[in-house]
Amino acid sequence: LGKGRPAMPWLTPAGMYAETIGVSGSSGTSFTPGNATDGTWASLGTTTRELWWWQLCYQIDNGTITAEQTYIELAYGDASNKNSILRRLHVGNTSEAISTPLNENLLSCCAYCPVPVGSTIYARGRCLNAPDAGYQAAAIGIG
């Protein structure tokens, strides 16, 4: 075995395809984070293949940003049942400095979540205070 190679490669998943869900043109799907509570789930779309690794993509399309901290959650399921895939913490301030502390969703163990074909992907947010307008989300799944 070479350095850096897994001892049992058949146990290590390897991506063969990617799917982007929730993008229309150059924008993501709009959602509104709740004010100190979870916002309503917004449907990003439906998977067309089985996917197992996830990345949450988000932006705030707004010319005036206030200081806020927002958890953005990605999930799959149906109208009444959701299974959380991951959460990401967004921190922004009035000078438009953005940080994502606890950016663990890029670690393979935190981004791994098998999702069956035909599942609806959802996003929602929870803001520490009144959220800015213009939140948009999309998801990239690898299978």
N, CA and C atoms as an extended XYZ file, in Angstrom:
429
Properties=species:S:1:pos:R:3:atomname:S:1:resname:S:1:resid:I:1 pbc="F F F"
N         0.832       -1.186        0.000 N   LEU     1
C         0.000        0.000        0.000 CA  LEU     1
C         0.877        1.250        0.000 C   LEU     1
N         0.496        2.207       -0.817 N   GLY     2
C         1.211        3.476       -0.860 CA  GLY     2
C         0.762        4.393        0.257 C   GLY     2
N         1.547        5.390        0.545 N   LYS     3
C         1.201        6.348        1.595 CA  LYS     3
C        -0.060        7.111        1.203 C   LYS     3
N        -0.955        7.272        2.148 N   GLY     4
C        -2.182        8.015        1.918 CA  GLY     4
C        -3.309        7.199        1.319 C   GLY     4
N        -3.045        5.961        0.946 N   ARG     5
C        -4.099        5.113        0.397 CA  ARG     5
C        -4.794        4.358        1.521 C   ARG     5
N        -6.110        4.144        1.384 N   PRO     6
C        -6.809        3.397        2.425 CA  PRO     6
C        -6.399        1.924        2.420 C   PRO     6
N        -6.365        1.348        3.614 N   ALA     7
C        -6.007       -0.064        3.740 CA  ALA     7
C        -7.072       -0.959        3.097 C   ALA     7
N        -8.340       -0.543        3.179 N   MET     8
C        -9.441       -1.303        2.584 CA  MET     8
C       -10.247       -0.367        1.678 C   MET     8
N        -9.790       -0.133        0.444 N   PRO     9
C       -10.442        0.862       -0.418 CA  PRO     9
C       -11.902        0.566       -0.724 C   PRO     9
N       -12.338       -0.673       -0.652 N   TRP    10
C       -13.735       -0.999       -0.916 CA  TRP    10
C       -14.671       -0.427        0.141 C   TRP    10
N       -14.103        0.002        1.292 N   LEU    11
C       -14.907        0.623        2.339 CA  LEU    11
C       -14.932        2.147        2.241 C   LEU    11
N       -14.166        2.695        1.314 N   THR    12
C       -14.082        4.140        1.141 CA  THR    12
C       -14.866        4.549       -0.099 C   THR    12
N       -15.959        5.298        0.065 N   PRO    13
C       -16.744        5.678       -1.102 CA  PRO    13
C       -15.967        6.637       -2.005 C   PRO    13
N       -16.229        6.542       -3.283 N   ALA    14
C       -15.631        7.448       -4.269 CA  ALA    14
C       -16.754        7.991       -5.135 C   ALA    14
N       -16.776        9.297       -5.296 N   GLY    15
C       -17.828        9.926       -6.084 CA  GLY    15
C       -17.693        9.618       -7.563 C   GLY    15
N       -18.819        9.322       -8.198 N   MET    16
C       -18.856        9.035       -9.630 CA  MET    16
C       -19.653       10.084      -10.392 C   MET    16
N       -20.516       10.828       -9.700 N   TYR    17
C       -21.334       11.848      -10.348 CA  TYR    17
C       -21.755       12.874       -9.300 C   TYR    17
N       -22.192       14.044       -9.769 N   ALA    18
C       -22.654       15.119       -8.892 CA  ALA    18
C       -24.003       15.622       -9.386 C   ALA    18
N       -24.764       16.146       -8.458 N   GLU    19
C       -26.060       16.724       -8.795 CA  GLU    19
C       -26.231       18.026       -8.020 C   GLU    19
N       -26.599       19.090       -8.708 N   THR    20
C       -26.856       20.376       -8.076 CA  THR    20
C       -28.358       20.570       -7.987 C   THR    20
N       -28.837       20.890       -6.807 N   ILE    21
C       -30.273       21.001       -6.555 CA  ILE    21
C       -30.573       22.388       -5.989 C   ILE    21
N       -31.520       23.075       -6.590 N   GLY    22
C       -31.970       24.355       -6.049 CA  GLY    22
C       -31.445       25.575       -6.762 C   GLY    22
N       -30.788       25.420       -7.905 N   VAL    23
C       -30.238       26.569       -8.630 CA  VAL    23
C       -31.119       26.882       -9.834 C   VAL    23
N       -31.445       28.146       -9.994 N   SER    24
C       -32.181       28.623      -11.157 CA  SER    24
C       -31.417       29.814      -11.713 C   SER    24
N       -30.795       29.660      -12.882 N   GLY    25
C       -29.942       30.713      -13.416 CA  GLY    25
C       -28.709       30.850      -12.547 C   GLY    25
N       -28.493       32.036      -12.003 N   SER    26
C       -27.334       32.260      -11.127 CA  SER    26
C       -27.747       32.384       -9.662 C   SER    26
N       -28.991       32.066       -9.353 N   SER    27
C       -29.495       32.209       -7.988 CA  SER    27
C       -29.902       30.862       -7.404 C   SER    27
N       -29.896       30.812       -6.098 N   GLY    28
C       -30.395       29.643       -5.402 CA  GLY    28
C       -31.881       29.794       -5.123 C   GLY    28
N       -32.418       28.904       -4.339 N   THR    29
C       -33.831       28.928       -3.956 CA  THR    29
C       -33.990       29.807       -2.716 C   THR    29
N       -34.932       30.727       -2.745 N   SER    30
C       -35.152       31.645       -1.629 CA  SER    30
C       -35.731       30.924       -0.417 C   SER    30
N       -35.261       31.345        0.761 N   PHE    31
C       -35.854       30.882        2.019 CA  PHE    31
C       -35.711       31.993        3.039 C   PHE    31
N       -36.547       31.975        4.064 N   THR    32
C       -36.515       33.022        5.089 CA  THR    32
C       -36.215       32.392        6.435 C   THR    32
N       -35.050       32.703        7.018 N   PRO    33
C       -34.745       32.184        8.359 CA  PRO    33
C       -35.728       32.761        9.386 C   PRO    33
N       -35.971       31.999       10.421 N   GLY    34
C       -36.807       32.475       11.514 CA  GLY    34
C       -36.022       33.413       12.419 C   GLY    34
N       -36.738       34.212       13.200 N   ASN    35
C       -36.140       35.138       14.158 CA  ASN    35
C       -36.107       34.434       15.507 C   ASN    35
N       -34.938       33.877       15.856 N   ALA    36
C       -34.731       33.125       17.096 CA  ALA    36
C       -35.551       31.835       17.129 C   ALA    36
N       -35.989       31.377       15.988 N   THR    37
C       -36.711       30.115       15.853 CA  THR    37
C       -36.453       29.579       14.454 C   THR    37
N       -36.709       28.298       14.243 N   ASP    38
C       -36.518       27.742       12.909 CA  ASP    38
C       -37.514       28.349       11.937 C   ASP    38
N       -37.018       28.708       10.738 N   GLY    39
C       -37.891       29.196        9.684 CA  GLY    39
C       -38.601       28.035        9.003 C   GLY    39
N       -39.437       28.356        8.060 N   THR    40
C       -40.182       27.357        7.300 CA  THR    40
C       -39.252       26.667        6.307 C   THR    40
N       -39.426       25.379        6.123 N   TRP    41
C       -38.643       24.625        5.146 CA  TRP    41
C       -38.978       25.101        3.740 C   TRP    41
N       -37.959       25.280        2.916 N   ALA    42
C       -38.126       25.614        1.503 CA  ALA    42
C       -37.617       24.434        0.679 C   ALA    42
N       -38.417       23.983       -0.265 N   SER    43
C       -38.020       22.871       -1.121 CA  SER    43
C       -37.024       23.356       -2.167 C   SER    43
N       -35.855       22.697       -2.231 N   LEU    44
C       -34.851       23.031       -3.236 CA  LEU    44
C       -35.065       22.225       -4.517 C   LEU    44
N       -35.704       21.086       -4.402 N   GLY    45
C       -35.919       20.212       -5.552 CA  GLY    45
C       -35.790       18.759       -5.138 C   GLY    45
N       -35.798       17.884       -6.131 N   THR    46
C       -35.805       16.442       -5.895 CA  THR    46
C       -34.581       15.793       -6.515 C   THR    46
N       -34.021       14.831       -5.808 N   THR    47
C       -32.851       14.117       -6.327 CA  THR    47
C       -33.270       13.202       -7.475 C   THR    47
N       -32.393       13.065       -8.462 N   THR    48
C       -32.667       12.154       -9.579 CA  THR    48
C       -31.782       10.916       -9.524 C   THR    48
N       -30.849       10.908       -8.573 N   ARG    49
C       -29.970        9.752       -8.376 CA  ARG    49
C       -29.727        9.589       -6.880 C   ARG    49
N       -29.208        8.447       -6.498 N   GLU    50
C       -28.835        8.213       -5.105 CA  GLU    50
C       -27.574        9.034       -4.815 C   GLU    50
N       -27.594        9.800       -3.722 N   LEU    51
C       -26.481       10.682       -3.361 CA  LEU    51
C       -26.073       10.414       -1.919 C   LEU    51
N       -24.793       10.611       -1.598 N   TRP    52
C       -24.338       10.288       -0.246 CA  TRP    52
C       -23.398       11.324        0.385 C   TRP    52
N       -22.909       12.299       -0.369 N   TRP    53
C       -22.057       13.355        0.213 CA  TRP    53
C       -22.645       14.691       -0.176 C   TRP    53
N       -22.674       15.655        0.762 N   TRP    54
C       -23.416       16.897        0.558 CA  TRP    54
C       -22.605       18.136        0.857 C   TRP    54
N       -22.878       19.175        0.107 N   GLN    55
C       -22.343       20.500        0.391 CA  GLN    55
C       -23.481       21.499        0.276 C   GLN    55
N       -23.629       22.332        1.291 N   LEU    56
C       -24.640       23.385        1.298 CA  LEU    56
C       -24.032       24.645        0.699 C   LEU    56
N       -24.719       25.244       -0.242 N   CYS    57
C       -24.302       26.509       -0.850 CA  CYS    57
C       -25.366       27.546       -0.496 C   CYS    57
N       -24.943       28.729       -0.062 N   TYR    58
C       -25.926       29.761        0.272 CA  TYR    58
C       -25.358       31.130       -0.040 C   TYR    58
N       -26.257       32.089       -0.183 N   GLN    59
C       -25.869       33.484       -0.348 CA  GLN    59
C       -26.987       34.357        0.198 C   GLN    59
N       -26.641       35.630        0.454 N   ILE    60
C       -27.643       36.613        0.859 CA  ILE    60
C       -27.621       37.696       -0.202 C   ILE    60
N       -28.658       37.747       -1.013 N   ASP    61
C       -28.756       38.707       -2.106 CA  ASP    61
C       -29.411       39.976       -1.575 C   ASP    61
N       -28.574       40.834       -0.963 N   ASN    62
C       -29.076       42.026       -0.297 CA  ASN    62
C       -27.952       43.051       -0.254 C   ASN    62
N       -28.232       44.287       -0.641 N   GLY    63
C       -27.218       45.339       -0.650 CA  GLY    63
C       -26.865       45.862        0.723 C   GLY    63
N       -27.695       45.622        1.719 N   THR    64
C       -27.438       46.094        3.079 CA  THR    64
C       -27.484       44.910        4.024 C   THR    64
N       -26.333       44.553        4.562 N   ILE    65
C       -26.239       43.404        5.459 CA  ILE    65
C       -26.116       43.898        6.896 C   ILE    65
N       -26.861       43.290        7.807 N   THR    66
C       -26.754       43.629        9.223 CA  THR    66
C       -25.928       42.552        9.926 C   THR    66
N       -25.595       42.804       11.170 N   ALA    67
C       -24.853       41.816       11.953 CA  ALA    67
C       -25.817       40.722       12.382 C   ALA    67
N       -25.509       39.485       11.985 N   GLU    68
C       -26.380       38.380       12.353 CA  GLU    68
C       -25.626       37.065       12.349 C   GLU    68
N       -26.178       36.129       13.084 N   GLN    69
C       -25.668       34.758       13.117 CA  GLN    69
C       -26.838       33.848       12.770 C   GLN    69
N       -26.630       32.977       11.776 N   THR    70
C       -27.716       32.148       11.274 CA  THR    70
C       -27.261       30.717       11.087 C   THR    70
N       -28.016       29.782       11.641 N   TYR    71
C       -27.826       28.369       11.314 CA  TYR    71
C       -28.655       28.087       10.072 C   TYR    71
N       -28.051       27.479        9.079 N   ILE    72
C       -28.763       27.063        7.878 CA  ILE    72
C       -28.706       25.545        7.845 C   ILE    72
N       -29.864       24.929        7.722 N   GLU    73
C       -29.962       23.474        7.785 CA  GLU    73
C       -30.418       22.909        6.448 C   GLU    73
N       -29.821       21.799        6.066 N   LEU    74
C       -30.177       21.059        4.862 CA  LEU    74
C       -30.778       19.733        5.305 C   LEU    74
N       -31.882       19.326        4.680 N   ALA    75
C       -32.550       18.082        5.063 CA  ALA    75
C       -33.194       17.441        3.831 C   ALA    75
N       -33.614       16.198        3.995 N   TYR    76
C       -34.392       15.536        2.950 CA  TYR    76
C       -35.606       14.883        3.586 C   TYR    76
N       -36.620       14.648        2.765 N   GLY    77
C       -37.817       14.006        3.283 CA  GLY    77
C       -39.027       14.333        2.449 C   GLY    77
N       -40.170       14.492        3.147 N   ASP    78
C       -41.412       14.811        2.469 CA  ASP    78
C       -42.084       15.971        3.208 C   ASP    78
N       -43.334       16.245        2.867 N   ALA    79
C       -44.022       17.407        3.429 CA  ALA    79
C       -44.100       17.392        4.951 C   ALA    79
N       -44.161       16.220        5.566 N   SER    80
C       -44.333       16.171        7.018 CA  SER    80
C       -43.145       15.594        7.792 C   SER    80
N       -42.190       14.961        7.125 N   ASN    81
C       -41.047       14.350        7.808 CA  ASN    81
C       -39.743       14.786        7.148 C   ASN    81
N       -38.815       15.282        7.955 N   LYS    82
C       -37.519       15.728        7.446 CA  LYS    82
C       -36.408       14.990        8.197 C   LYS    82
N       -35.350       14.640        7.464 N   ASN    83
C       -34.152       14.036        8.040 CA  ASN    83
C       -32.999       15.001        7.808 C   ASN    83
N       -32.417       15.493        8.879 N   SER    84
C       -31.344       16.477        8.759 CA  SER    84
C       -30.110       15.869        8.094 C   SER    84
N       -29.564       16.588        7.120 N   ILE    85
C       -28.319       16.182        6.465 CA  ILE    85
C       -27.148       16.877        7.147 C   ILE    85
N       -27.227       18.203        7.273 N   LEU    86
C       -26.173       18.976        7.926 CA  LEU    86
C       -26.679       20.359        8.263 C   LEU    86
N       -25.945       21.051        9.143 N   ARG    87
C       -26.216       22.447        9.476 CA  ARG    87
C       -24.926       23.236        9.332 C   ARG    87
N       -25.065       24.478        8.937 N   ARG    88
C       -23.902       25.349        8.777 CA  ARG    88
C       -24.195       26.675        9.456 C   ARG    88
N       -23.217       27.200       10.193 N   LEU    89
C       -23.365       28.474       10.888 CA  LEU    89
C       -22.788       29.587       10.019 C   LEU    89
N       -23.619       30.583        9.726 N   HIS    90
C       -23.202       31.775        8.981 CA  HIS    90
C       -23.120       32.933        9.963 C   HIS    90
N       -22.010       33.658        9.948 N   VAL    91
C       -21.856       34.848       10.772 CA  VAL    91
C       -21.467       35.998        9.856 C   VAL    91
N       -22.247       37.076        9.887 N   GLY    92
C       -21.951       38.244        9.063 CA  GLY    92
C       -22.038       39.504        9.898 C   GLY    92
N       -21.405       40.570        9.402 N   ASN    93
C       -21.499       41.847       10.103 CA  ASN    93
C       -21.759       42.970        9.107 C   ASN    93
N       -21.859       44.202        9.609 N   THR    94
C       -22.256       45.326        8.766 CA  THR    94
C       -21.195       45.730        7.749 C   THR    94
N       -19.945       45.309        7.918 N   SER    95
C       -18.922       45.611        6.907 CA  SER    95
C       -18.791       44.463        5.909 C   SER    95
N       -19.803       43.601        5.897 N   GLU    96
C       -19.895       42.474        4.972 CA  GLU    96
C       -18.762       41.472        5.124 C   GLU    96
N       -18.183       41.401        6.317 N   ALA    97
C       -17.213       40.345        6.615 CA  ALA    97
C       -18.018       39.106        6.975 C   ALA    97
N       -17.697       38.023        6.335 N   ILE    98
C       -18.444       36.784        6.521 CA  ILE    98
C       -17.496       35.718        7.062 C   ILE    98
N       -17.989       34.931        7.975 N   SER    99
C       -17.208       33.785        8.434 CA  SER    99
C       -18.154       32.612        8.622 C   SER    99
N       -17.598       31.439        8.563 N   THR   100
C       -18.380       30.233        8.808 CA  THR   100
C       -17.662       29.382        9.836 C   THR   100
N       -17.750       29.795       11.114 N   PRO   101
C       -17.147       28.956       12.149 CA  PRO   101
C       -17.842       27.608       12.182 C   PRO   101
N       -17.190       26.647       12.734 N   LEU   102
C       -17.728       25.290       12.791 CA  LEU   102
C       -18.043       24.783       11.386 C   LEU   102
N       -17.113       24.997       10.472 N   ASN   103
C       -17.310       24.614        9.078 CA  ASN   103
C       -17.042       23.130        8.878 C   ASN   103
N       -17.591       22.332        9.786 N   GLU   104
C       -17.327       20.899        9.763 CA  GLU   104
C       -18.016       20.182        8.616 C   GLU   104
N       -18.917       20.855        7.883 N   ASN   105
C       -19.610       20.167        6.805 CA  ASN   105
C       -18.687       19.807        5.649 C   ASN   105
N       -17.454       20.282        5.649 N   LEU   106
C       -16.505       19.881        4.619 CA  LEU   106
C       -15.722       18.638        5.031 C   LEU   106
N       -15.874       18.197        6.281 N   LEU   107
C       -15.258       16.954        6.714 CA  LEU   107
C       -16.096       15.790        6.204 C   LEU   107
N       -15.444       14.762        5.729 N   SER   108
C       -16.195       13.668        5.109 CA  SER   108
C       -17.197       13.026        6.063 C   SER   108
N       -16.875       12.931        7.335 N   CYS   109
C       -17.798       12.282        8.274 CA  CYS   109
C       -19.044       13.122        8.518 C   CYS   109
N       -18.956       14.437        8.404 N   CYS   110
C       -20.115       15.306        8.640 CA  CYS   110
C       -20.919       15.552        7.374 C   CYS   110
N       -20.295       15.451        6.219 N   ALA   111
C       -20.977       15.687        4.950 CA  ALA   111
C       -21.592       14.414        4.388 C   ALA   111
N       -21.313       13.262        5.022 N   TYR   112
C       -21.813       11.978        4.545 CA  TYR   112
C       -23.236       11.746        5.042 C   TYR   112
N       -24.167       11.550        4.118 N   CYS   113
C       -25.548       11.229        4.473 CA  CYS   113
C       -26.209       10.600        3.256 C   CYS   113
N       -26.386        9.292        3.246 N   PRO   114
C       -27.041        8.646        2.106 CA  PRO   114
C       -28.492        9.116        1.959 C   PRO   114
N       -28.833        9.558        0.757 N   VAL   115
C       -30.176       10.039        0.449 CA  VAL   115
C       -30.680        9.276       -0.772 C   VAL   115
N       -31.845        8.648       -0.684 N   PRO   116
C       -32.350        7.853       -1.807 CA  PRO   116
C       -32.791        8.714       -2.987 C   PRO   116
N       -32.802        8.103       -4.151 N   VAL   117
C       -33.286        8.763       -5.362 CA  VAL   117
C       -34.750        9.167       -5.155 C   VAL   117
N       -35.131       10.311       -5.692 N   GLY   118
C       -36.512       10.782       -5.578 CA  GLY   118
C       -36.832       11.499       -4.289 C   GLY   118
N       -35.810       11.816       -3.485 N   SER   119
C       -36.036       12.528       -2.215 CA  SER   119
C       -36.060       14.033       -2.459 C   SER   119
N       -36.931       14.722       -1.765 N   THR   120
C       -36.967       16.177       -1.834 CA  THR   120
C       -35.955       16.737       -0.849 C   THR   120
N       -35.172       17.719       -1.310 N   ILE   121
C       -34.163       18.374       -0.476 CA  ILE   121
C       -34.737       19.713       -0.009 C   ILE   121
N       -34.553       20.020        1.270 N   TYR   122
C       -35.102       21.229        1.881 CA  TYR   122
C       -34.000       22.039        2.564 C   TYR   122
N       -34.253       23.350        2.702 N   ALA   123
C       -33.371       24.230        3.476 CA  ALA   123
C       -34.236       25.124        4.363 C   ALA   123
N       -33.688       25.473        5.522 N   ARG   124
C       -34.324       26.440        6.408 CA  ARG   124
C       -33.235       27.112        7.228 C   ARG   124
N       -33.591       28.145        7.952 N   GLY   125
C       -32.614       28.849        8.771 CA  GLY   125
C       -33.200       29.286       10.090 C   GLY   125
N       -32.290       29.588       11.013 N   ARG   126
C       -32.641       30.122       12.332 CA  ARG   126
C       -31.653       31.238       12.618 C   ARG   126
N       -32.160       32.464       12.670 N   CYS   127
C       -31.304       33.637       12.879 CA  CYS   127
C       -31.365       34.061       14.339 C   CYS   127
N       -30.244       34.561       14.846 N   LEU   128
C       -30.177       35.033       16.227 CA  LEU   128
C       -31.084       36.244       16.442 C   LEU   128
N       -31.257       37.047       15.403 N   ASN   129
C       -32.115       38.228       15.474 CA  ASN   129
C       -32.932       38.289       14.189 C   ASN   129
N       -33.513       39.430       13.882 N   ALA   130
C       -34.308       39.549       12.655 CA  ALA   130
C       -33.399       39.317       11.446 C   ALA   130
N       -33.727       38.350       10.591 N   PRO   131
C       -32.844       38.034        9.468 CA  PRO   131
C       -32.925       39.068        8.352 C   PRO   131
N       -31.826       39.222        7.637 N   ASP   132
C       -31.833       40.039        6.426 CA  ASP   132
C       -32.697       39.353        5.373 C   ASP   132
N       -33.189       40.110        4.435 N   ALA   133
C       -33.914       39.540        3.305 CA  ALA   133
C       -32.912       39.043        2.277 C   ALA   133
N       -33.320       38.110        1.459 N   GLY   134
C       -32.485       37.675        0.337 CA  GLY   134
C       -31.720       36.397        0.517 C   GLY   134
N       -32.027       35.595        1.534 N   TYR   135
C       -31.333       34.317        1.711 CA  TYR   135
C       -31.710       33.375        0.566 C   TYR   135
N       -30.702       32.695        0.027 N   GLN   136
C       -30.891       31.716       -1.024 CA  GLN   136
C       -29.995       30.510       -0.734 C   GLN   136
N       -30.472       29.330       -1.098 N   ALA   137
C       -29.700       28.112       -0.842 CA  ALA   137
C       -29.768       27.175       -2.040 C   ALA   137
N       -28.754       26.352       -2.148 N   ALA   138
C       -28.693       25.255       -3.111 CA  ALA   138
C       -27.870       24.151       -2.452 C   ALA   138
N       -27.902       22.974       -3.034 N   ALA   139
C       -27.154       21.843       -2.481 CA  ALA   139
C       -26.453       21.121       -3.617 C   ALA   139
N       -25.281       20.616       -3.305 N   ILE   140
C       -24.551       19.748       -4.229 CA  ILE   140
C       -24.443       18.396       -3.565 C   ILE   140
N       -24.908       17.383       -4.263 N   GLY   141
C       -24.818       16.007       -3.771 CA  GLY   141
C       -23.895       15.205       -4.661 C   GLY   141
N       -23.134       14.301       -4.058 N   ILE   142
C       -22.225       13.419       -4.790 CA  ILE   142
C       -22.717       11.981       -4.601 C   ILE   142
N       -22.671       11.212       -5.652 N   GLY   143
C       -23.078        9.820       -5.574 CA  GLY   143
C       -22.106        8.932       -6.291 C   GLY   143
